[in-house]
Amino acid sequence: MNKALLPLLLCCFIFPASGKDAGWQWYNEKINPKEKENKPVPAAPRQEPDIMQKLAALQTATKRALYEAILYPGVDNFVKYFRLQNYWTQQAGLFTMSAKKAMLAHPELDYNLQYSHYNGTVRNQLAADQAQQRQAIAKLAEYYGIMFFYRGQDPIDGQLAQVINGFRDTYGLSVIPVSVDGVINPLLPDSRTDQGQAQRLG
């Protein structure tokens, strides 16, 4: 009989060993399974303000800080303004540096390489510029002319008549000189007197 009770006694000791500890509380509360954590919804990407709005806001903030520093002098107001002013100075320096780097990376942007006026090529460049100018004026002279209205008694108009005469001789441009006061300038002997053209042409 002892041998028959032995397996029964062993079962009595094994089952309690496999049970869960009750813990220190009076009640055995059910352990709730961990609630599924709601993953936070990623916030919509913050849109940067338009560049013009950003620039306007910075300019307004700088002006406001300046006016506050002037109207309400004090260390804090000046520091606020000065920091904004330093920001602009720093940005200007960065802009200048980026311009220099751009000129190194893209030399075709440098005006002086195309139209140099700073070295030994100045004479050649000026000659080429004048040749282009002559060609353009000659092309215009084929179809157009100048009506030069002047006052024969006015010394300033007399000096301008010298310029017009030189221009006509140099470029072969057709010039119709018109005296508005009836006095003919000796440099412009082919002058006509005004018959109301000045009034009509405005």
mmCIF file with all atom_site columns, C-alpha atoms in Angstrom:
data_model
loop_
_atom_site.group_PDB
_atom_site.id
_atom_site.type_symbol
_atom_site.label_atom_id
_atom_site.label_alt_id
_atom_site.label_comp_id
_atom_site.label_asym_id
_atom_site.label_entity_id
_atom_site.label_seq_id
_atom_site.pdbx_PDB_ins_code
_atom_site.Cartn_x
_atom_site.Cartn_y
_atom_site.Cartn_z
_atom_site.occupancy
_atom_site.B_iso_or_equiv
_atom_site.pdbx_formal_charge
_atom_site.auth_seq_id
_atom_site.auth_comp_id
_atom_site.auth_asym_id
_atom_site.auth_atom_id
_atom_site.pdbx_PDB_model_num
ATOM 1   C CA . MET A 1 1   ? 0.000  0.000   0.000   1.00 0.00 ? 1   MET A CA 1
ATOM 2   C CA . ASN A 1 2   ? 2.877  2.293   0.683   1.00 0.00 ? 2   ASN A CA 1
ATOM 3   C CA . LYS A 1 3   ? 4.047  1.817   -2.852  1.00 0.00 ? 3   LYS A CA 1
ATOM 4   C CA . ALA A 1 4   ? 0.629  2.784   -4.201  1.00 0.00 ? 4   ALA A CA 1
ATOM 5   C CA . LEU A 1 5   ? 0.538  6.004   -2.154  1.00 0.00 ? 5   LEU A CA 1
ATOM 6   C CA . LEU A 1 6   ? 3.963  7.102   -3.183  1.00 0.00 ? 6   LEU A CA 1
ATOM 7   C CA . PRO A 1 7   ? 2.982  8.276   -6.708  1.00 0.00 ? 7   PRO A CA 1
ATOM 8   C CA . LEU A 1 8   ? -0.030 10.038  -5.237  1.00 0.00 ? 8   LEU A CA 1
ATOM 9   C CA . LEU A 1 9   ? 2.129  11.897  -2.711  1.00 0.00 ? 9   LEU A CA 1
ATOM 10  C CA . LEU A 1 10  ? 4.583  12.872  -5.410  1.00 0.00 ? 10  LEU A CA 1
ATOM 11  C CA . CYS A 1 11  ? 1.753  14.385  -7.468  1.00 0.00 ? 11  CYS A CA 1
ATOM 12  C CA . CYS A 1 12  ? 0.667  16.431  -4.473  1.00 0.00 ? 12  CYS A CA 1
ATOM 13  C CA . PHE A 1 13  ? 4.123  18.006  -4.229  1.00 0.00 ? 13  PHE A CA 1
ATOM 14  C CA . ILE A 1 14  ? 4.622  18.577  -7.982  1.00 0.00 ? 14  ILE A CA 1
ATOM 15  C CA . PHE A 1 15  ? 1.349  20.413  -8.750  1.00 0.00 ? 15  PHE A CA 1
ATOM 16  C CA . PRO A 1 16  ? 1.826  23.161  -6.138  1.00 0.00 ? 16  PRO A CA 1
ATOM 17  C CA . ALA A 1 17  ? 5.384  23.698  -7.367  1.00 0.00 ? 17  ALA A CA 1
ATOM 18  C CA . SER A 1 18  ? 4.136  24.435  -10.878 1.00 0.00 ? 18  SER A CA 1
ATOM 19  C CA . GLY A 1 19  ? 1.583  27.015  -9.670  1.00 0.00 ? 19  GLY A CA 1
ATOM 20  C CA . LYS A 1 20  ? 2.154  30.746  -9.924  1.00 0.00 ? 20  LYS A CA 1
ATOM 21  C CA . ASP A 1 21  ? 3.139  32.715  -6.877  1.00 0.00 ? 21  ASP A CA 1
ATOM 22  C CA . ALA A 1 22  ? 0.298  34.635  -5.419  1.00 0.00 ? 22  ALA A CA 1
ATOM 23  C CA . GLY A 1 23  ? 2.431  37.633  -4.565  1.00 0.00 ? 23  GLY A CA 1
ATOM 24  C CA . TRP A 1 24  ? 1.990  40.004  -1.656  1.00 0.00 ? 24  TRP A CA 1
ATOM 25  C CA . GLN A 1 25  ? -1.458 41.266  -2.437  1.00 0.00 ? 25  GLN A CA 1
ATOM 26  C CA . TRP A 1 26  ? -4.720 40.133  -0.948  1.00 0.00 ? 26  TRP A CA 1
ATOM 27  C CA . TYR A 1 27  ? -6.346 39.548  -4.300  1.00 0.00 ? 27  TYR A CA 1
ATOM 28  C CA . ASN A 1 28  ? -5.058 37.725  -7.289  1.00 0.00 ? 28  ASN A CA 1
ATOM 29  C CA . GLU A 1 29  ? -5.746 40.305  -9.960  1.00 0.00 ? 29  GLU A CA 1
ATOM 30  C CA . LYS A 1 30  ? -5.634 39.218  -13.511 1.00 0.00 ? 30  LYS A CA 1
ATOM 31  C CA . ILE A 1 31  ? -2.588 40.461  -15.306 1.00 0.00 ? 31  ILE A CA 1
ATOM 32  C CA . ASN A 1 32  ? -3.770 42.394  -18.302 1.00 0.00 ? 32  ASN A CA 1
ATOM 33  C CA . PRO A 1 33  ? -1.763 41.783  -21.411 1.00 0.00 ? 33  PRO A CA 1
ATOM 34  C CA . LYS A 1 34  ? 0.265  44.834  -22.339 1.00 0.00 ? 34  LYS A CA 1
ATOM 35  C CA . GLU A 1 35  ? -1.861 47.173  -24.302 1.00 0.00 ? 35  GLU A CA 1
ATOM 36  C CA . LYS A 1 36  ? -0.569 47.661  -27.748 1.00 0.00 ? 36  LYS A CA 1
ATOM 37  C CA . GLU A 1 37  ? 1.295  50.869  -27.683 1.00 0.00 ? 37  GLU A CA 1
ATOM 38  C CA . ASN A 1 38  ? -0.132 53.309  -30.140 1.00 0.00 ? 38  ASN A CA 1
ATOM 39  C CA . LYS A 1 39  ? 2.727  54.330  -32.287 1.00 0.00 ? 39  LYS A CA 1
ATOM 40  C CA . PRO A 1 40  ? 2.835  58.084  -32.448 1.00 0.00 ? 40  PRO A CA 1
ATOM 41  C CA . VAL A 1 41  ? 1.759  59.342  -35.828 1.00 0.00 ? 41  VAL A CA 1
ATOM 42  C CA . PRO A 1 42  ? 4.695  61.123  -37.368 1.00 0.00 ? 42  PRO A CA 1
ATOM 43  C CA . ALA A 1 43  ? 4.026  64.830  -37.519 1.00 0.00 ? 43  ALA A CA 1
ATOM 44  C CA . ALA A 1 44  ? 3.609  66.298  -40.941 1.00 0.00 ? 44  ALA A CA 1
ATOM 45  C CA . PRO A 1 45  ? 6.906  67.726  -42.119 1.00 0.00 ? 45  PRO A CA 1
ATOM 46  C CA . ARG A 1 46  ? 7.093  71.361  -41.153 1.00 0.00 ? 46  ARG A CA 1
ATOM 47  C CA . GLN A 1 47  ? 7.006  73.509  -44.213 1.00 0.00 ? 47  GLN A CA 1
ATOM 48  C CA . GLU A 1 48  ? 9.648  76.144  -44.406 1.00 0.00 ? 48  GLU A CA 1
ATOM 49  C CA . PRO A 1 49  ? 8.228  79.629  -44.866 1.00 0.00 ? 49  PRO A CA 1
ATOM 50  C CA . ASP A 1 50  ? 8.515  81.143  -48.296 1.00 0.00 ? 50  ASP A CA 1
ATOM 51  C CA . ILE A 1 51  ? 11.902 82.800  -48.812 1.00 0.00 ? 51  ILE A CA 1
ATOM 52  C CA . MET A 1 52  ? 10.277 86.196  -49.364 1.00 0.00 ? 52  MET A CA 1
ATOM 53  C CA . GLN A 1 53  ? 8.244  85.862  -46.165 1.00 0.00 ? 53  GLN A CA 1
ATOM 54  C CA . LYS A 1 54  ? 11.345 84.834  -44.247 1.00 0.00 ? 54  LYS A CA 1
ATOM 55  C CA . LEU A 1 55  ? 13.311 87.792  -45.594 1.00 0.00 ? 55  LEU A CA 1
ATOM 56  C CA . ALA A 1 56  ? 10.487 90.218  -44.804 1.00 0.00 ? 56  ALA A CA 1
ATOM 57  C CA . ALA A 1 57  ? 10.170 88.809  -41.272 1.00 0.00 ? 57  ALA A CA 1
ATOM 58  C CA . LEU A 1 58  ? 13.915 89.189  -40.642 1.00 0.00 ? 58  LEU A CA 1
ATOM 59  C CA . GLN A 1 59  ? 13.932 92.739  -41.990 1.00 0.00 ? 59  GLN A CA 1
ATOM 60  C CA . THR A 1 60  ? 10.932 93.652  -39.863 1.00 0.00 ? 60  THR A CA 1
ATOM 61  C CA . ALA A 1 61  ? 12.509 92.102  -36.760 1.00 0.00 ? 61  ALA A CA 1
ATOM 62  C CA . THR A 1 62  ? 15.747 94.021  -37.369 1.00 0.00 ? 62  THR A CA 1
ATOM 63  C CA . LYS A 1 63  ? 13.920 97.330  -37.839 1.00 0.00 ? 63  LYS A CA 1
ATOM 64  C CA . ARG A 1 64  ? 11.784 96.711  -34.771 1.00 0.00 ? 64  ARG A CA 1
ATOM 65  C CA . ALA A 1 65  ? 14.861 95.887  -32.677 1.00 0.00 ? 65  ALA A CA 1
ATOM 66  C CA . LEU A 1 66  ? 16.624 99.028  -33.940 1.00 0.00 ? 66  LEU A CA 1
ATOM 67  C CA . TYR A 1 67  ? 13.657 101.257 -33.159 1.00 0.00 ? 67  TYR A CA 1
ATOM 68  C CA . GLU A 1 68  ? 13.264 99.700  -29.712 1.00 0.00 ? 68  GLU A CA 1
ATOM 69  C CA . ALA A 1 69  ? 16.964 100.246 -29.017 1.00 0.00 ? 69  ALA A CA 1
ATOM 70  C CA . ILE A 1 70  ? 16.642 103.895 -30.085 1.00 0.00 ? 70  ILE A CA 1
ATOM 71  C CA . LEU A 1 71  ? 13.365 104.678 -28.324 1.00 0.00 ? 71  LEU A CA 1
ATOM 72  C CA . TYR A 1 72  ? 14.065 102.617 -25.199 1.00 0.00 ? 72  TYR A CA 1
ATOM 73  C CA . PRO A 1 73  ? 17.843 102.660 -24.742 1.00 0.00 ? 73  PRO A CA 1
ATOM 74  C CA . GLY A 1 74  ? 19.127 99.812  -22.671 1.00 0.00 ? 74  GLY A CA 1
ATOM 75  C CA . VAL A 1 75  ? 21.584 96.958  -22.730 1.00 0.00 ? 75  VAL A CA 1
ATOM 76  C CA . ASP A 1 76  ? 19.017 94.280  -23.564 1.00 0.00 ? 76  ASP A CA 1
ATOM 77  C CA . ASN A 1 77  ? 17.472 96.244  -26.425 1.00 0.00 ? 77  ASN A CA 1
ATOM 78  C CA . PHE A 1 78  ? 20.866 97.079  -27.906 1.00 0.00 ? 78  PHE A CA 1
ATOM 79  C CA . VAL A 1 79  ? 22.081 93.483  -27.617 1.00 0.00 ? 79  VAL A CA 1
ATOM 80  C CA . LYS A 1 80  ? 18.939 92.237  -29.359 1.00 0.00 ? 80  LYS A CA 1
ATOM 81  C CA . TYR A 1 81  ? 19.449 94.696  -32.221 1.00 0.00 ? 81  TYR A CA 1
ATOM 82  C CA . PHE A 1 82  ? 23.189 94.104  -32.450 1.00 0.00 ? 82  PHE A CA 1
ATOM 83  C CA . ARG A 1 83  ? 22.738 90.337  -32.716 1.00 0.00 ? 83  ARG A CA 1
ATOM 84  C CA . LEU A 1 84  ? 20.353 90.793  -35.619 1.00 0.00 ? 84  LEU A CA 1
ATOM 85  C CA . GLN A 1 85  ? 22.726 93.279  -37.255 1.00 0.00 ? 85  GLN A CA 1
ATOM 86  C CA . ASN A 1 86  ? 25.597 90.814  -36.861 1.00 0.00 ? 86  ASN A CA 1
ATOM 87  C CA . TYR A 1 87  ? 23.436 88.168  -38.522 1.00 0.00 ? 87  TYR A CA 1
ATOM 88  C CA . TRP A 1 88  ? 23.048 90.401  -41.592 1.00 0.00 ? 88  TRP A CA 1
ATOM 89  C CA . THR A 1 89  ? 26.777 91.147  -41.637 1.00 0.00 ? 89  THR A CA 1
ATOM 90  C CA . GLN A 1 90  ? 27.567 87.441  -41.431 1.00 0.00 ? 90  GLN A CA 1
ATOM 91  C CA . GLN A 1 91  ? 25.133 86.645  -44.247 1.00 0.00 ? 91  GLN A CA 1
ATOM 92  C CA . ALA A 1 92  ? 26.683 89.369  -46.406 1.00 0.00 ? 92  ALA A CA 1
ATOM 93  C CA . GLY A 1 93  ? 30.119 87.853  -45.819 1.00 0.00 ? 93  GLY A CA 1
ATOM 94  C CA . LEU A 1 94  ? 28.862 84.387  -46.738 1.00 0.00 ? 94  LEU A CA 1
ATOM 95  C CA . PHE A 1 95  ? 27.238 85.810  -49.871 1.00 0.00 ? 95  PHE A CA 1
ATOM 96  C CA . THR A 1 96  ? 30.524 87.453  -50.881 1.00 0.00 ? 96  THR A CA 1
ATOM 97  C CA . MET A 1 97  ? 32.432 84.219  -50.333 1.00 0.00 ? 97  MET A CA 1
ATOM 98  C CA . SER A 1 98  ? 29.925 82.221  -52.361 1.00 0.00 ? 98  SER A CA 1
ATOM 99  C CA . ALA A 1 99  ? 30.206 84.807  -55.160 1.00 0.00 ? 99  ALA A CA 1
ATOM 100 C CA . LYS A 1 100 ? 33.986 84.379  -55.205 1.00 0.00 ? 100 LYS A CA 1
ATOM 101 C CA . LYS A 1 101 ? 33.663 80.590  -55.281 1.00 0.00 ? 101 LYS A CA 1
ATOM 102 C CA . ALA A 1 102 ? 31.109 80.858  -58.083 1.00 0.00 ? 102 ALA A CA 1
ATOM 103 C CA . MET A 1 103 ? 33.503 83.009  -60.128 1.00 0.00 ? 103 MET A CA 1
ATOM 104 C CA . LEU A 1 104 ? 36.220 80.391  -59.682 1.00 0.00 ? 104 LEU A CA 1
ATOM 105 C CA . ALA A 1 105 ? 33.899 77.543  -60.629 1.00 0.00 ? 105 ALA A CA 1
ATOM 106 C CA . HIS A 1 106 ? 32.276 79.468  -63.513 1.00 0.00 ? 106 HIS A CA 1
ATOM 107 C CA . PRO A 1 107 ? 34.799 81.944  -64.960 1.00 0.00 ? 107 PRO A CA 1
ATOM 108 C CA . GLU A 1 108 ? 32.446 82.700  -67.843 1.00 0.00 ? 108 GLU A CA 1
ATOM 109 C CA . LEU A 1 109 ? 30.411 84.805  -65.391 1.00 0.00 ? 109 LEU A CA 1
ATOM 110 C CA . ASP A 1 110 ? 33.290 87.246  -64.874 1.00 0.00 ? 110 ASP A CA 1
ATOM 111 C CA . TYR A 1 111 ? 32.568 90.406  -66.866 1.00 0.00 ? 111 TYR A CA 1
ATOM 112 C CA . ASN A 1 112 ? 36.252 91.358  -66.886 1.00 0.00 ? 112 ASN A CA 1
ATOM 113 C CA . LEU A 1 113 ? 37.199 88.252  -68.824 1.00 0.00 ? 113 LEU A CA 1
ATOM 114 C CA . GLN A 1 114 ? 34.831 89.226  -71.623 1.00 0.00 ? 114 GLN A CA 1
ATOM 115 C CA . TYR A 1 115 ? 35.241 92.996  -71.453 1.00 0.00 ? 115 TYR A CA 1
ATOM 116 C CA . SER A 1 116 ? 38.588 93.551  -69.792 1.00 0.00 ? 116 SER A CA 1
ATOM 117 C CA . HIS A 1 117 ? 39.481 97.124  -68.895 1.00 0.00 ? 117 HIS A CA 1
ATOM 118 C CA . TYR A 1 118 ? 42.091 96.365  -66.234 1.00 0.00 ? 118 TYR A CA 1
ATOM 119 C CA . ASN A 1 119 ? 45.143 95.108  -68.080 1.00 0.00 ? 119 ASN A CA 1
ATOM 120 C CA . GLY A 1 120 ? 47.142 95.343  -71.296 1.00 0.00 ? 120 GLY A CA 1
ATOM 121 C CA . THR A 1 121 ? 44.140 94.425  -73.425 1.00 0.00 ? 121 THR A CA 1
ATOM 122 C CA . VAL A 1 122 ? 42.381 97.717  -72.691 1.00 0.00 ? 122 VAL A CA 1
ATOM 123 C CA . ARG A 1 123 ? 43.304 99.334  -76.015 1.00 0.00 ? 123 ARG A CA 1
ATOM 124 C CA . ASN A 1 124 ? 42.200 96.311  -77.993 1.00 0.00 ? 124 ASN A CA 1
ATOM 125 C CA . GLN A 1 125 ? 38.970 96.024  -76.017 1.00 0.00 ? 125 GLN A CA 1
ATOM 126 C CA . LEU A 1 126 ? 38.139 99.718  -76.465 1.00 0.00 ? 126 LEU A CA 1
ATOM 127 C CA . ALA A 1 127 ? 38.870 99.484  -80.191 1.00 0.00 ? 127 ALA A CA 1
ATOM 128 C CA . ALA A 1 128 ? 36.551 96.478  -80.490 1.00 0.00 ? 128 ALA A CA 1
ATOM 129 C CA . ASP A 1 129 ? 33.844 98.324  -78.524 1.00 0.00 ? 129 ASP A CA 1
ATOM 130 C CA . GLN A 1 130 ? 34.130 101.382 -80.766 1.00 0.00 ? 130 GLN A CA 1
ATOM 131 C CA . ALA A 1 131 ? 33.985 99.218  -83.893 1.00 0.00 ? 131 ALA A CA 1
ATOM 132 C CA . GLN A 1 132 ? 30.757 97.629  -82.652 1.00 0.00 ? 132 GLN A CA 1
ATOM 133 C CA . GLN A 1 133 ? 29.385 101.071 -81.843 1.00 0.00 ? 133 GLN A CA 1
ATOM 134 C CA . ARG A 1 134 ? 30.222 102.355 -85.333 1.00 0.00 ? 134 ARG A CA 1
ATOM 135 C CA . GLN A 1 135 ? 28.558 99.350  -86.947 1.00 0.00 ? 135 GLN A CA 1
ATOM 136 C CA . ALA A 1 136 ? 25.397 99.824  -84.890 1.00 0.00 ? 136 ALA A CA 1
ATOM 137 C CA . ILE A 1 137 ? 25.198 103.553 -85.677 1.00 0.00 ? 137 ILE A CA 1
ATOM 138 C CA . ALA A 1 138 ? 25.909 102.939 -89.380 1.00 0.00 ? 138 ALA A CA 1
ATOM 139 C CA . LYS A 1 139 ? 23.081 100.418 -89.490 1.00 0.00 ? 139 LYS A CA 1
ATOM 140 C CA . LEU A 1 140 ? 20.727 102.919 -87.841 1.00 0.00 ? 140 LEU A CA 1
ATOM 141 C CA . ALA A 1 141 ? 21.910 105.682 -90.201 1.00 0.00 ? 141 ALA A CA 1
ATOM 142 C CA . GLU A 1 142 ? 20.694 103.650 -93.186 1.00 0.00 ? 142 GLU A CA 1
ATOM 143 C CA . TYR A 1 143 ? 17.086 104.078 -92.056 1.00 0.00 ? 143 TYR A CA 1
ATOM 144 C CA . TYR A 1 144 ? 16.976 106.885 -89.484 1.00 0.00 ? 144 TYR A CA 1
ATOM 145 C CA . GLY A 1 145 ? 18.231 110.409 -88.908 1.00 0.00 ? 145 GLY A CA 1
ATOM 146 C CA . ILE A 1 146 ? 18.190 113.082 -86.224 1.00 0.00 ? 146 ILE A CA 1
ATOM 147 C CA . MET A 1 147 ? 16.214 116.298 -86.091 1.00 0.00 ? 147 MET A CA 1
ATOM 148 C CA . PHE A 1 148 ? 18.252 118.667 -83.934 1.00 0.00 ? 148 PHE A CA 1
ATOM 149 C CA . PHE A 1 149 ? 16.208 121.536 -82.518 1.00 0.00 ? 149 PHE A CA 1
ATOM 150 C CA . TYR A 1 150 ? 18.362 124.346 -81.144 1.00 0.00 ? 150 TYR A CA 1
ATOM 151 C CA . ARG A 1 151 ? 18.299 128.010 -80.127 1.00 0.00 ? 151 ARG A CA 1
ATOM 152 C CA . GLY A 1 152 ? 20.840 129.959 -82.154 1.00 0.00 ? 152 GLY A CA 1
ATOM 153 C CA . GLN A 1 153 ? 21.367 132.592 -79.460 1.00 0.00 ? 153 GLN A CA 1
ATOM 154 C CA . ASP A 1 154 ? 21.930 130.081 -76.631 1.00 0.00 ? 154 ASP A CA 1
ATOM 155 C CA . PRO A 1 155 ? 25.663 129.354 -75.979 1.00 0.00 ? 155 PRO A CA 1
ATOM 156 C CA . ILE A 1 156 ? 24.926 125.883 -74.553 1.00 0.00 ? 156 ILE A CA 1
ATOM 157 C CA . ASP A 1 157 ? 23.006 124.951 -77.707 1.00 0.00 ? 157 ASP A CA 1
ATOM 158 C CA . GLY A 1 158 ? 26.033 126.275 -79.656 1.00 0.00 ? 158 GLY A CA 1
ATOM 159 C CA . GLN A 1 159 ? 28.310 123.820 -77.839 1.00 0.00 ? 159 GLN A CA 1
ATOM 160 C CA . LEU A 1 160 ? 25.849 121.015 -78.474 1.00 0.00 ? 160 LEU A CA 1
ATOM 161 C CA . ALA A 1 161 ? 25.896 121.968 -82.168 1.00 0.00 ? 161 ALA A CA 1
ATOM 162 C CA . GLN A 1 162 ? 29.651 121.236 -82.180 1.00 0.00 ? 162 GLN A CA 1
ATOM 163 C CA . VAL A 1 163 ? 28.992 117.764 -80.750 1.00 0.00 ? 163 VAL A CA 1
ATOM 164 C CA . ILE A 1 164 ? 26.219 117.083 -83.282 1.00 0.00 ? 164 ILE A CA 1
ATOM 165 C CA . ASN A 1 165 ? 28.455 118.227 -86.137 1.00 0.00 ? 165 ASN A CA 1
ATOM 166 C CA . GLY A 1 166 ? 31.279 115.946 -85.008 1.00 0.00 ? 166 GLY A CA 1
ATOM 167 C CA . PHE A 1 167 ? 28.879 113.034 -84.635 1.00 0.00 ? 167 PHE A CA 1
ATOM 168 C CA . ARG A 1 168 ? 27.486 113.629 -88.130 1.00 0.00 ? 168 ARG A CA 1
ATOM 169 C CA . ASP A 1 169 ? 30.971 113.780 -89.670 1.00 0.00 ? 169 ASP A CA 1
ATOM 170 C CA . THR A 1 170 ? 32.232 110.701 -87.798 1.00 0.00 ? 170 THR A CA 1
ATOM 171 C CA . TYR A 1 171 ? 29.304 108.377 -88.383 1.00 0.00 ? 171 TYR A CA 1
ATOM 172 C CA . GLY A 1 172 ? 27.696 109.762 -91.541 1.00 0.00 ? 172 GLY A CA 1
ATOM 173 C CA . LEU A 1 173 ? 24.393 110.179 -89.778 1.00 0.00 ? 173 LEU A CA 1
ATOM 174 C CA . SER A 1 174 ? 21.742 112.304 -91.438 1.00 0.00 ? 174 SER A CA 1
ATOM 175 C CA . VAL A 1 175 ? 21.041 115.389 -89.289 1.00 0.00 ? 175 VAL A CA 1
ATOM 176 C CA . ILE A 1 176 ? 18.336 117.988 -89.927 1.00 0.00 ? 176 ILE A CA 1
ATOM 177 C CA . PRO A 1 177 ? 19.153 121.049 -87.796 1.00 0.00 ? 177 PRO A CA 1
ATOM 178 C CA . VAL A 1 178 ? 16.158 123.254 -86.942 1.00 0.00 ? 178 VAL A CA 1
ATOM 179 C CA . SER A 1 179 ? 16.482 126.691 -85.316 1.00 0.00 ? 179 SER A CA 1
ATOM 180 C CA . VAL A 1 180 ? 13.559 127.400 -83.002 1.00 0.00 ? 180 VAL A CA 1
ATOM 181 C CA . ASP A 1 181 ? 14.411 131.081 -82.508 1.00 0.00 ? 181 ASP A CA 1
ATOM 182 C CA . GLY A 1 182 ? 15.204 131.879 -86.151 1.00 0.00 ? 182 GLY A CA 1
ATOM 183 C CA . VAL A 1 183 ? 18.936 132.467 -85.508 1.00 0.00 ? 183 VAL A CA 1
ATOM 184 C CA . ILE A 1 184 ? 21.095 130.098 -87.597 1.00 0.00 ? 184 ILE A CA 1
ATOM 185 C CA . ASN A 1 185 ? 24.233 128.686 -85.966 1.00 0.00 ? 185 ASN A CA 1
ATOM 186 C CA . PRO A 1 186 ? 27.258 129.096 -88.306 1.00 0.00 ? 186 PRO A CA 1
ATOM 187 C CA . LEU A 1 187 ? 28.328 125.492 -87.540 1.00 0.00 ? 187 LEU A CA 1
ATOM 188 C CA . LEU A 1 188 ? 25.012 124.299 -88.982 1.00 0.00 ? 188 LEU A CA 1
ATOM 189 C CA . PRO A 1 189 ? 24.582 126.334 -92.180 1.00 0.00 ? 189 PRO A CA 1
ATOM 190 C CA . ASP A 1 190 ? 22.023 123.876 -93.573 1.00 0.00 ? 190 ASP A CA 1
ATOM 191 C CA . SER A 1 191 ? 19.631 124.707 -90.701 1.00 0.00 ? 191 SER A CA 1
ATOM 192 C CA . ARG A 1 192 ? 15.949 125.293 -91.246 1.00 0.00 ? 192 ARG A CA 1
ATOM 193 C CA . THR A 1 193 ? 13.717 127.536 -89.218 1.00 0.00 ? 193 THR A CA 1
ATOM 194 C CA . ASP A 1 194 ? 11.027 125.996 -87.096 1.00 0.00 ? 194 ASP A CA 1
ATOM 195 C CA . GLN A 1 195 ? 7.655  125.845 -88.856 1.00 0.00 ? 195 GLN A CA 1
ATOM 196 C CA . GLY A 1 196 ? 5.824  124.330 -85.880 1.00 0.00 ? 196 GLY A CA 1
ATOM 197 C CA . GLN A 1 197 ? 7.651  120.977 -85.933 1.00 0.00 ? 197 GLN A CA 1
ATOM 198 C CA . ALA A 1 198 ? 8.985  121.473 -82.380 1.00 0.00 ? 198 ALA A CA 1
ATOM 199 C CA . GLN A 1 199 ? 5.443  122.043 -81.112 1.00 0.00 ? 199 GLN A CA 1
ATOM 200 C CA . ARG A 1 200 ? 4.059  119.023 -82.965 1.00 0.00 ? 200 ARG A CA 1
ATOM 201 C CA . LEU A 1 201 ? 6.873  116.676 -81.912 1.00 0.00 ? 201 LEU A CA 1
ATOM 202 C CA . GLY A 1 202 ? 6.668  117.864 -78.309 1.00 0.00 ? 202 GLY A CA 1
#
